[in-house]
Amino acid sequence: MSSDDTISRKIPKGGLLYGDYLMLDQLLSCVEPITRSLGNEVHDEHLFIVTHQAYELWFKQILFELDSIRNLLNGKEVSETNMLVITSRLNRLVLILKLLVDQVSILETMTPLEFMEFRNYLSPASGFQSVQFRLLENKLGVKNELRVNYGKSHYLTIFQDPKIIELIKKSEQEPSLCDLIQRWLERTPGLEEEDFNFWERYKEVVNGMLESSLREAEQETDPGVKEHILNDYKQKTKVFETIFDESIHNGLITRGERRFSHRALQGALMISLYKDQPRFNQPYHVLTSLMDIDSLITKWRYNHVQMVLRMIGSHQMGTGGSAGYQYLRSTMSDRYKVFVDLFNLSTFLISKDYLPLLTPKMKKKLSTLTHKQDSDEDES
Amino acid sequence: MSSDDTISRKIPKGGLLYGDYLMLDQLLSCVEPITRSLGNEVHDEHLFIVTHQAYELWFKQILFELDSIRNLLNGKEVSETNMLVITSRLNRLVLILKLLVDQVSILETMTPLEFMEFRNYLSPASGFQSVQFRLLENKLGVKNELRVNYGKSHYLTIFQDPKIIELIKKSEQEPSLCDLIQRWLERTPGLEEEDFNFWERYKEVVNGMLESSLREAEQETDPGVKEHILNDYKQKTKVFETIFDESIHNGLITRGERRFSHRALQGALMISLYKDQPRFNQPYHVLTSLMDIDSLITKWRYNHVQMVLRMIGSHQMGTGGSAGYQYLRSTMSDRYKVFVDLFNLSTFLISKDYLPLLTPKMKKKLSTLTHKQDSDEDES
Amino acid sequence: MSSDDTISRKIPKGGLLYGDYLMLDQLLSCVEPITRSLGNEVHDEHLFIVTHQAYELWFKQILFELDSIRNLLNGKEVSETNMLVITSRLNRLVLILKLLVDQVSILETMTPLEFMEFRNYLSPASGFQSVQFRLLENKLGVKNELRVNYGKSHYLTIFQDPKIIELIKKSEQEPSLCDLIQRWLERTPGLEEEDFNFWERYKEVVNGMLESSLREAEQETDPGVKEHILNDYKQKTKVFETIFDESIHNGLITRGERRFSHRALQGALMISLYKDQPRFNQPYHVLTSLMDIDSLITKWRYNHVQMVLRMIGSHQMGTGGSAGYQYLRSTMSDRYKVFVDLFNLSTFLISKDYLPLLTPKMKKKLSTLTHKQDSDEDES
Amino acid sequence: MSSDDTISRKIPKGGLLYGDYLMLDQLLSCVEPITRSLGNEVHDEHLFIVTHQAYELWFKQILFELDSIRNLLNGKEVSETNMLVITSRLNRLVLILKLLVDQVSILETMTPLEFMEFRNYLSPASGFQSVQFRLLENKLGVKNELRVNYGKSHYLTIFQDPKIIELIKKSEQEPSLCDLIQRWLERTPGLEEEDFNFWERYKEVVNGMLESSLREAEQETDPGVKEHILNDYKQKTKVFETIFDESIHNGLITRGERRFSHRALQGALMISLYKDQPRFNQPYHVLTSLMDIDSLITKWRYNHVQMVLRMIGSHQMGTGGSAGYQYLRSTMSDRYKVFVDLFNLSTFLISKDYLPLLTPKMKKKLSTLTHKQDSDEDES
């Protein structure tokens, strides 16, 4: 997993040849079907191995990008230039995940009967034991307490190597992408109470909209229409309360239905509503890419689940002893969605016509690129 | 490349764990950026390595399937069951190649400036040095004499390891997929002169069509229309002569415009015209998949060329010293198409209404499993 | 929807031009944003319309292919040639559905705020009102009684045009693809009790396997291992009972967990187990394509749901007054899967080594076209 | 094509239903196979029509986005907010073109023999007659004088309707996207001679690099190495001359090998080299999307050509009387690439270490968003 103790590679005088550069001898010798070793080669095991190895290579790339993005986010401020780097690396993650989603179709060319010929040798190997995938989930921010139990025991129990256990534990303790994104969102310009105070302005506008719909209901003479408007008013009031009343919001967090801190949610909403302001362009891209990543991982889980269903059916056990299909299907729930709050944002959008006007000062703040530069200019 | 001398893997008592099964420690330690070793890591080199390693893993799978298909074809007769295996493995190749075509887009997220920061270290490494890709081309049947010269010297000169050179030479001498497909096509039922004699019947029908269009021209009074029909007649006559006159056909082979033997071409045409006959169903699928494979490799080359163009421009040299873009672009020509004759088949199709009728005996030969056999059983 | 009363198109003397052939004037004039008519054009409405119209055009194609496939299946016997046509049309459906799944990403380029600017004009228009999509579901075989209630009323109530209601009702009454596939599976050669009697042989083999695992448990001395084997034995016995005991199977049908008749299930299982027999090649392809179709429609629903979630959030109502996201999410359940039994088949597969041997007579019935027939000809 | 004279749509009191909103009756009645009208329906014509109609719907969307982008670019200055709109609409075009590229595979499910059954009725209809595709090419900036002759006559001759001819002529005369992008690039901040004067600085740096490589050659004692370095020096000098010497550049324009004005090329190069400066972020995205669009249109042409080759072979005429495959293949040449200069930019990139340093003034200019705002701030 790590390369800490690898001996530095040396470049020979004449330069590196392609095969040496990519260490192809070592790489390709990893494709060694177990049925071949046992003298009874099953043709399709080769595909099974190559597909999973390709997954793991890409997982490694994903972890590499994820670490670099977390590093860039993990400061007091994120400079504009770093913002650009972050969006381009998130975009790369999106493309890699798209490839992984498509890749499932190749494994589907194996038929269940062919798989049956070698899956007994694999036991107890199971995709559930992919260390890299667990790291990936933890670094993204899949919460341990929301994890569906694997059998009845903690998911760590399946790993035995102490180095690996430490690696995984570390990934649980370090700030995840989800944590860092929240901290960054909490600093969104415009949230400061002593300044633009977005949240107050937003609440005012929404409350105004709700009141006017209540008044509309009161003036309505047709009882059917009146009831319809009133119901709509009540439902909307209830929905908005879940973000206006912080304790309700926190209750939803406890139940695993929300993840973001109250202030991070405000930041995300502000960015979404004022996304056309130049300074929010990159941040809005970030939010979109995060949703893409969440969606694609769910799609990958879904495709994987379908493939497993075709291969082993819905009642049999997975090779690792898990309940197979049933377990995997449960991981598709919204509980595994890290950025669930971003998906729900649309619920709280309001039309351009009602949007609180930006003050000239705020307008200026959002059309230049960094705080720092403004003060620099003042000095010059 | 080969696993001849690898020590047989042993399965421990408790069974294999996922990571051991896939040899992940060894596999993932192959991702070792050279700029990291040099203490000056360039972020994007990691992606560059992973992408190319993923390509090579899939190339290994392609070679594995290709060898198995060539084995299955390399007998006196191909049983129906083997035919099914062949079509399903060809289909798998199609899906893998589709993935490889898509994969290029991930590498495109690297920008030219980022690539420039580490490409100097790579020299003289070059994608041209991929042994597996050369093997793949040779095993498919890319002809050496049709290969665009690499610089001015033979393409083998860039490989220095004698084992590799031998491997490549062997792949040139063994019957390629293209060779084996031809032999199989030459045995297509219906070609036998003493029996159905498809070729004679086909020629008759085509000549009849041509003659009737000549007669139509002669009876036409409007000189403009007359000329149009005559020109059409002449052009068609000329085109059909290229397959009716074997010496013209062989001349086209010499010039690299055709590849198939005259008899193999007849087989392919017969299968295409009578594809609705049950017995030709699998063979027709084979022909379609072969075209898909050829198309996808060309698409892969094309995407790769575009990517190289974006990365290094059109005037600079490739890292291996080749003319880069210009060289790669030349490999997109039809000369690298192995199954070019299949693409051209449509030229020689004729409408159902003109198709030579199958004799009852031939019909039976190509016909369903059910009816006859059922009644046979009644008798037995 | 239908073209019964359209006046026959005439071909002018000079032949049809491209634009006239495709009726492009009429077609393209259907793209008429409502916000443009209202003098306040919202840019993104154009995309919204074009995307949905493209969906509907493809739905029309899907219905066309679906009808043709149902026609071909709707006879006493399906000839080999028709079988080929069916597989190729099912394959076409698969490709079209793949396109539709991808197409969702284009609509996602619309942002929620942009959508908000025109979605009020659409009410009560809703994707739920797509007549063609309802027809598609019905013709595939989505069961009305398994349908999630739309609001509280029957889904038909949203359509008002009597012609459309009749069309939909007809599609409910006609045999669906699911019905016809079952009838065809029930005729699978080998099921006949007086002949090969697959079901008896299969039960025998499975019972043998279960008994030997029971004996293994009894002989085991380690109590832990013993318990593990016994549990496994019990679970498997229970699972197999659900197909061996027809009343359990029928109970599962009543609960919507299974769809296929008992005998159709037997046919599907026989085909899956003996798929390498030439005669079962096309049938096996059919089963695979049906699963692909089911999977892709679920993926389309899933992508659609994600898109709606991004556009309108999870608490707001859909434009048609439905609960939007919540409603759509519910349609992703397995209850909307028509060929759910095919996905579950893998549960009941047994290894090649245990497979009941085909009798010579049965082998011949399912066997190649070549050998026997060639010798038949010699005799005649 | 246009909707100038369409009567404004009215919204009924109860609101629009889905089918009325999308004008589905009118839309779907456009799918009317000619062979059905002639009483001899060929099944696959339905697919042929639907596929082409879907293409045309998307072409309409592409033209709509293209017009809006051209409008936004067609001012003295492009505001940051408009820049965001432009990048997001270009991105949408990229996604639509990707769909169109994939869509070809559906049409490929038609076999040549099936196509042959109805293609005679189509003559002289030909994809070449798609008015919208011609408009699309013209609006992008495909140059008429670079167009491969269609037969021997001007491509306009195939259109007969005077309204259409006028529409196409207008599209040739209006500034194309390529023209407008050039004007915008010519205004790239940093190009001004009296200020940062990028071009002079860039030339200096490049000349310095070339000289130092000449000196290296002179000091080299090994004659082989010396020659190698000298050759490299000469080749690079020659390549850079093509942009340093404006007359050579203009000569390449005349020959159709370049398209951009000399100053636009400078702007594009400046943006590419300093892409990490915040102000160049959107512009760099624009350049990338333009290359994507060019690549995808070429891919679409390529896929289309392959499909035509499979359908009609390489010697037969297209339905419109064109030379079919040969003609289409010729449209794949680089002459049809509108943004060819962007692809070639990588040739002229230089490593970060050599990049001319930005002056503090220039640095400031590129880290804030607009000229105007700087001066506004001075005033305040």
Short mmCIF file of N, CA, C and O in Angstrom, two decimals, chain A residues 271-357:
data_model
loop_
_atom_site.label_atom_id
_atom_site.label_comp_id
_atom_site.label_asym_id
_atom_site.label_seq_id
_atom_site.Cartn_x
_atom_site.Cartn_y
_atom_site.Cartn_z
N ILE A 271 -23.60 29.16 -1.70
CA ILE A 271 -22.87 28.95 -2.95
C ILE A 271 -23.84 28.56 -4.07
O ILE A 271 -23.75 29.05 -5.20
N SER A 272 -24.80 27.70 -3.75
CA SER A 272 -25.74 27.24 -4.78
C SER A 272 -26.63 28.37 -5.27
O SER A 272 -26.94 28.46 -6.45
N LEU A 273 -27.02 29.24 -4.36
CA LEU A 273 -27.92 30.32 -4.75
C LEU A 273 -27.19 31.42 -5.52
O LEU A 273 -27.77 32.04 -6.41
N TYR A 274 -25.95 31.66 -5.18
CA TYR A 274 -25.20 32.74 -5.84
C TYR A 274 -24.10 32.17 -6.73
O TYR A 274 -23.06 32.78 -6.89
N LYS A 275 -24.35 31.00 -7.30
CA LYS A 275 -23.31 30.34 -8.09
C LYS A 275 -22.83 31.17 -9.28
O LYS A 275 -21.75 30.92 -9.81
N ASP A 276 -23.65 32.15 -9.73
CA ASP A 276 -23.23 32.94 -10.88
C ASP A 276 -22.21 34.01 -10.52
O ASP A 276 -21.64 34.66 -11.41
N GLN A 277 -21.98 34.24 -9.24
CA GLN A 277 -20.94 35.18 -8.84
C GLN A 277 -19.58 34.52 -9.10
O GLN A 277 -19.35 33.38 -8.69
N PRO A 278 -18.68 35.26 -9.77
CA PRO A 278 -17.41 34.65 -10.18
C PRO A 278 -16.71 33.88 -9.06
O PRO A 278 -16.22 32.76 -9.28
N ARG A 279 -16.69 34.42 -7.88
CA ARG A 279 -15.93 33.77 -6.83
C ARG A 279 -16.52 32.42 -6.42
O ARG A 279 -15.84 31.59 -5.83
N PHE A 280 -17.79 32.23 -6.70
CA PHE A 280 -18.43 30.96 -6.34
C PHE A 280 -18.40 29.93 -7.47
O PHE A 280 -18.93 28.83 -7.33
N ASN A 281 -17.80 30.31 -8.57
CA ASN A 281 -17.79 29.39 -9.70
C ASN A 281 -17.06 28.08 -9.37
O ASN A 281 -17.63 26.99 -9.48
N GLN A 282 -15.82 28.18 -8.94
CA GLN A 282 -15.08 26.97 -8.59
C GLN A 282 -15.76 26.21 -7.45
O GLN A 282 -15.94 25.00 -7.54
N PRO A 283 -16.15 26.91 -6.36
CA PRO A 283 -16.84 26.19 -5.28
C PRO A 283 -18.09 25.44 -5.76
O PRO A 283 -18.34 24.31 -5.34
N TYR A 284 -18.83 26.06 -6.68
CA TYR A 284 -20.01 25.36 -7.17
C TYR A 284 -19.61 24.10 -7.94
O TYR A 284 -20.27 23.06 -7.83
N HIS A 285 -18.54 24.22 -8.71
CA HIS A 285 -18.02 23.04 -9.40
C HIS A 285 -17.66 21.94 -8.41
O HIS A 285 -17.90 20.75 -8.64
N VAL A 286 -17.03 22.35 -7.30
CA VAL A 286 -16.65 21.38 -6.28
C VAL A 286 -17.89 20.63 -5.78
O VAL A 286 -17.91 19.39 -5.74
N LEU A 287 -18.93 21.37 -5.46
CA LEU A 287 -20.15 20.73 -4.95
C LEU A 287 -20.73 19.75 -5.97
O LEU A 287 -21.15 18.64 -5.63
N THR A 288 -20.73 20.16 -7.23
CA THR A 288 -21.26 19.28 -8.28
C THR A 288 -20.42 18.01 -8.41
O THR A 288 -20.97 16.90 -8.50
N SER A 289 -19.10 18.17 -8.38
CA SER A 289 -18.25 16.98 -8.51
C SER A 289 -18.43 16.04 -7.32
O SER A 289 -18.39 14.82 -7.48
N LEU A 290 -18.61 16.60 -6.13
CA LEU A 290 -18.81 15.73 -4.97
C LEU A 290 -20.07 14.89 -5.12
O LEU A 290 -20.10 13.71 -4.78
N MET A 291 -21.12 15.52 -5.65
CA MET A 291 -22.35 14.75 -5.90
C MET A 291 -22.10 13.69 -6.97
O MET A 291 -22.56 12.55 -6.85
N ASP A 292 -21.37 14.05 -8.01
CA ASP A 292 -21.04 13.07 -9.05
C ASP A 292 -20.32 11.87 -8.45
O ASP A 292 -20.62 10.72 -8.78
N ILE A 293 -19.36 12.16 -7.59
CA ILE A 293 -18.57 11.08 -6.99
C ILE A 293 -19.48 10.16 -6.16
O ILE A 293 -19.43 8.94 -6.29
N ASP A 294 -20.31 10.76 -5.35
CA ASP A 294 -21.25 9.97 -4.54
C ASP A 294 -22.16 9.12 -5.43
O ASP A 294 -22.35 7.93 -5.20
N SER A 295 -22.71 9.75 -6.46
CA SER A 295 -23.61 9.03 -7.38
C SER A 295 -22.89 7.86 -8.04
O SER A 295 -23.43 6.77 -8.16
N LEU A 296 -21.66 8.12 -8.49
CA LEU A 296 -20.94 7.09 -9.24
C LEU A 296 -20.56 5.92 -8.34
O LEU A 296 -20.62 4.77 -8.76
N ILE A 297 -20.20 6.23 -7.10
CA ILE A 297 -19.89 5.11 -6.19
C ILE A 297 -21.15 4.29 -5.94
O ILE A 297 -21.12 3.06 -5.94
N THR A 298 -22.28 4.96 -5.79
CA THR A 298 -23.53 4.22 -5.63
C THR A 298 -23.83 3.41 -6.89
O THR A 298 -24.25 2.25 -6.80
N LYS A 299 -23.61 4.00 -8.05
CA LYS A 299 -23.83 3.25 -9.29
C LYS A 299 -22.91 2.04 -9.36
O LYS A 299 -23.31 0.97 -9.79
N TRP A 300 -21.66 2.26 -8.97
CA TRP A 300 -20.71 1.14 -8.98
C TRP A 300 -21.20 0.04 -8.04
O TRP A 300 -21.22 -1.13 -8.40
N ARG A 301 -21.62 0.42 -6.84
CA ARG A 301 -22.17 -0.57 -5.91
C ARG A 301 -23.36 -1.28 -6.56
O ARG A 301 -23.49 -2.49 -6.49
N TYR A 302 -24.22 -0.48 -7.20
CA TYR A 302 -25.42 -1.06 -7.79
C TYR A 302 -25.05 -2.08 -8.89
O TYR A 302 -25.55 -3.21 -8.89
N ASN A 303 -24.16 -1.68 -9.80
CA ASN A 303 -23.75 -2.59 -10.87
C ASN A 303 -23.09 -3.83 -10.30
O ASN A 303 -23.29 -4.94 -10.79
N HIS A 304 -22.29 -3.61 -9.27
CA HIS A 304 -21.61 -4.72 -8.64
C HIS A 304 -22.64 -5.68 -8.02
O HIS A 304 -22.54 -6.91 -8.17
N VAL A 305 -23.63 -5.12 -7.37
CA VAL A 305 -24.68 -5.92 -6.76
C VAL A 305 -25.41 -6.74 -7.81
O VAL A 305 -25.66 -7.94 -7.64
N GLN A 306 -25.76 -6.08 -8.93
CA GLN A 306 -26.46 -6.79 -10.00
C GLN A 306 -25.60 -7.94 -10.53
O GLN A 306 -26.10 -9.02 -10.81
N MET A 307 -24.32 -7.66 -10.67
CA MET A 307 -23.41 -8.68 -11.20
C MET A 307 -23.33 -9.86 -10.24
O MET A 307 -23.40 -11.01 -10.65
N VAL A 308 -23.21 -9.56 -8.95
CA VAL A 308 -23.15 -10.62 -7.95
C VAL A 308 -24.45 -11.43 -7.97
O VAL A 308 -24.43 -12.66 -7.92
N LEU A 309 -25.56 -10.72 -8.10
CA LEU A 309 -26.86 -11.39 -8.16
C LEU A 309 -26.89 -12.39 -9.32
O LEU A 309 -27.34 -13.53 -9.18
N ARG A 310 -26.38 -11.94 -10.47
CA ARG A 310 -26.37 -12.83 -11.63
C ARG A 310 -25.45 -14.03 -11.40
O ARG A 310 -25.68 -15.11 -11.91
N MET A 311 -24.34 -13.78 -10.69
CA MET A 311 -23.34 -14.82 -10.52
C MET A 311 -23.72 -15.83 -9.44
O MET A 311 -23.55 -17.02 -9.62
N ILE A 312 -24.18 -15.34 -8.30
CA ILE A 312 -24.39 -16.27 -7.20
C ILE A 312 -25.83 -16.36 -6.74
O ILE A 312 -26.14 -17.13 -5.84
N GLY A 313 -26.72 -15.57 -7.33
CA GLY A 313 -28.11 -15.62 -6.93
C GLY A 313 -28.32 -14.88 -5.63
O GLY A 313 -27.38 -14.37 -5.03
N SER A 314 -29.57 -14.84 -5.16
CA SER A 314 -29.85 -13.98 -4.02
C SER A 314 -29.86 -14.72 -2.69
O SER A 314 -29.92 -14.12 -1.64
N HIS A 315 -29.80 -16.03 -2.70
CA HIS A 315 -29.88 -16.74 -1.42
C HIS A 315 -28.53 -17.29 -0.96
O HIS A 315 -28.38 -17.66 0.19
N GLN A 316 -27.59 -17.37 -1.89
CA GLN A 316 -26.32 -17.97 -1.50
C GLN A 316 -25.42 -16.99 -0.78
O GLN A 316 -25.61 -15.79 -0.82
N MET A 317 -24.42 -17.52 -0.15
CA MET A 317 -23.46 -16.71 0.58
C MET A 317 -22.41 -16.15 -0.37
O MET A 317 -22.03 -16.80 -1.33
N GLY A 318 -21.87 -14.98 -0.10
CA GLY A 318 -20.70 -14.47 -0.82
C GLY A 318 -19.51 -15.35 -0.49
O GLY A 318 -19.53 -16.12 0.47
N THR A 319 -18.45 -15.23 -1.27
CA THR A 319 -17.31 -16.10 -1.03
C THR A 319 -16.69 -15.86 0.34
O THR A 319 -16.10 -16.75 0.94
N GLY A 320 -16.83 -14.66 0.85
CA GLY A 320 -16.23 -14.36 2.15
C GLY A 320 -17.13 -14.75 3.32
O GLY A 320 -16.84 -14.45 4.46
N GLY A 321 -18.23 -15.41 3.03
CA GLY A 321 -19.12 -15.84 4.10
C GLY A 321 -20.22 -14.82 4.39
O GLY A 321 -21.11 -15.08 5.19
N SER A 322 -20.16 -13.67 3.72
CA SER A 322 -21.22 -12.68 3.93
C SER A 322 -22.49 -13.18 3.26
O SER A 322 -22.49 -14.15 2.53
N ALA A 323 -23.59 -12.51 3.54
CA ALA A 323 -24.83 -12.96 2.96
C ALA A 323 -24.90 -12.56 1.49
O ALA A 323 -25.94 -12.63 0.87
N GLY A 324 -23.76 -12.16 0.91
CA GLY A 324 -23.69 -11.90 -0.52
C GLY A 324 -24.62 -10.78 -0.95
O GLY A 324 -24.52 -9.67 -0.48
N TYR A 325 -25.52 -11.14 -1.84
CA TYR A 325 -26.40 -10.15 -2.44
C TYR A 325 -27.12 -9.30 -1.41
O TYR A 325 -27.18 -8.08 -1.52
N GLN A 326 -27.66 -9.93 -0.39
CA GLN A 326 -28.43 -9.18 0.61
C GLN A 326 -27.56 -8.12 1.28
O GLN A 326 -27.95 -6.98 1.48
N TYR A 327 -26.32 -8.53 1.63
CA TYR A 327 -25.42 -7.56 2.26
C TYR A 327 -25.12 -6.41 1.31
O TYR A 327 -25.22 -5.23 1.65
N LEU A 328 -24.75 -6.77 0.10
CA LEU A 328 -24.34 -5.75 -0.85
C LEU A 328 -25.48 -4.79 -1.15
O LEU A 328 -25.30 -3.59 -1.25
N ARG A 329 -26.68 -5.35 -1.28
CA ARG A 329 -27.81 -4.49 -1.59
C ARG A 329 -28.01 -3.45 -0.48
O ARG A 329 -28.35 -2.30 -0.73
N SER A 330 -27.77 -3.86 0.76
CA SER A 330 -27.96 -2.93 1.86
C SER A 330 -26.98 -1.77 1.81
O SER A 330 -27.25 -0.68 2.30
N THR A 331 -25.79 -1.98 1.19
CA THR A 331 -24.82 -0.88 1.11
C THR A 331 -25.24 0.17 0.10
O THR A 331 -24.58 1.18 -0.06
N MET A 332 -26.32 -0.07 -0.62
CA MET A 332 -26.76 0.92 -1.58
C MET A 332 -27.65 1.98 -0.94
O MET A 332 -28.08 2.92 -1.61
N SER A 333 -27.95 1.81 0.32
CA SER A 333 -28.86 2.76 0.96
C SER A 333 -28.22 4.13 1.05
O SER A 333 -27.02 4.29 0.90
N ASP A 334 -29.04 5.15 1.30
CA ASP A 334 -28.53 6.51 1.37
C ASP A 334 -27.54 6.71 2.51
O ASP A 334 -26.81 7.69 2.55
N ARG A 335 -27.47 5.74 3.44
CA ARG A 335 -26.55 5.86 4.56
C ARG A 335 -25.11 5.85 4.10
O ARG A 335 -24.22 6.31 4.81
N TYR A 336 -24.83 5.27 2.95
CA TYR A 336 -23.48 5.23 2.44
C TYR A 336 -23.17 6.45 1.59
O TYR A 336 -22.08 6.58 1.07
N LYS A 337 -24.15 7.32 1.44
CA LYS A 337 -23.93 8.54 0.67
C LYS A 337 -23.29 9.56 1.59
O LYS A 337 -23.87 9.93 2.61
N VAL A 338 -22.12 10.02 1.22
CA VAL A 338 -21.39 10.93 2.09
C VAL A 338 -21.92 12.36 1.96
O VAL A 338 -22.01 13.09 2.93
N PHE A 339 -22.29 12.74 0.76
CA PHE A 339 -22.70 14.12 0.53
C PHE A 339 -24.19 14.25 0.33
O PHE A 339 -24.67 15.02 -0.50
N VAL A 340 -24.91 13.47 1.12
CA VAL A 340 -26.37 13.43 1.01
C VAL A 340 -26.99 14.82 1.12
O VAL A 340 -27.98 15.13 0.47
N ASP A 341 -26.37 15.70 1.91
CA ASP A 341 -26.93 17.04 2.10
C ASP A 341 -26.91 17.86 0.81
O ASP A 341 -27.77 18.71 0.60
N LEU A 342 -25.91 17.60 -0.01
CA LEU A 342 -25.84 18.34 -1.27
C LEU A 342 -27.00 17.95 -2.18
O LEU A 342 -27.57 18.78 -2.88
N PHE A 343 -27.34 16.67 -2.16
CA PHE A 343 -28.46 16.20 -2.99
C PHE A 343 -29.76 16.82 -2.52
O PHE A 343 -30.66 17.06 -3.30
N ASN A 344 -29.83 17.08 -1.22
CA ASN A 344 -31.08 17.63 -0.69
C ASN A 344 -31.19 19.14 -0.83
O ASN A 344 -32.25 19.72 -0.58
N LEU A 345 -30.10 19.78 -1.23
CA LEU A 345 -30.10 21.25 -1.29
C LEU A 345 -31.23 21.83 -2.13
O LEU A 345 -31.81 22.86 -1.78
N SER A 346 -31.53 21.16 -3.24
CA SER A 346 -32.53 21.71 -4.15
C SER A 346 -33.85 21.97 -3.43
O SER A 346 -34.63 22.83 -3.82
N THR A 347 -34.11 21.19 -2.39
CA THR A 347 -35.32 21.39 -1.61
C THR A 347 -35.42 22.83 -1.09
O THR A 347 -36.52 23.35 -0.92
N PHE A 348 -34.29 23.45 -0.87
CA PHE A 348 -34.28 24.74 -0.19
C PHE A 348 -33.92 25.91 -1.10
O PHE A 348 -33.69 27.03 -0.64
N LEU A 349 -33.86 25.63 -2.39
CA LEU A 349 -33.57 26.72 -3.32
C LEU A 349 -34.77 27.65 -3.43
O LEU A 349 -35.91 27.24 -3.23
N ILE A 350 -34.51 28.91 -3.73
CA ILE A 350 -35.61 29.84 -3.99
C ILE A 350 -35.35 30.54 -5.30
O ILE A 350 -34.21 30.64 -5.76
N SER A 351 -36.42 30.99 -5.93
CA SER A 351 -36.30 31.56 -7.26
C SER A 351 -35.47 32.85 -7.24
O SER A 351 -35.43 33.56 -6.24
N LYS A 352 -34.79 33.09 -8.35
CA LYS A 352 -33.98 34.30 -8.52
C LYS A 352 -34.71 35.56 -8.07
O LYS A 352 -34.11 36.47 -7.49
N ASP A 353 -36.00 35.64 -8.38
CA ASP A 353 -36.77 36.85 -8.07
C ASP A 353 -36.84 37.13 -6.57
O ASP A 353 -37.05 38.27 -6.15
N TYR A 354 -36.68 36.10 -5.77
CA TYR A 354 -36.80 36.29 -4.32
C TYR A 354 -35.45 36.36 -3.62
O TYR A 354 -35.39 36.62 -2.42
N LEU A 355 -34.40 36.10 -4.38
CA LEU A 355 -33.06 36.01 -3.79
C LEU A 355 -32.67 37.32 -3.10
O LEU A 355 -32.83 38.39 -3.68
N PRO A 356 -32.18 37.27 -1.84
CA PRO A 356 -31.71 38.50 -1.19
C PRO A 356 -30.66 39.19 -2.05
O PRO A 356 -29.73 38.54 -2.53
N LEU A 357 -30.83 40.49 -2.30
CA LEU A 357 -29.88 41.23 -3.11
C LEU A 357 -28.53 41.29 -2.41
O LEU A 357 -28.46 41.46 -1.20
#
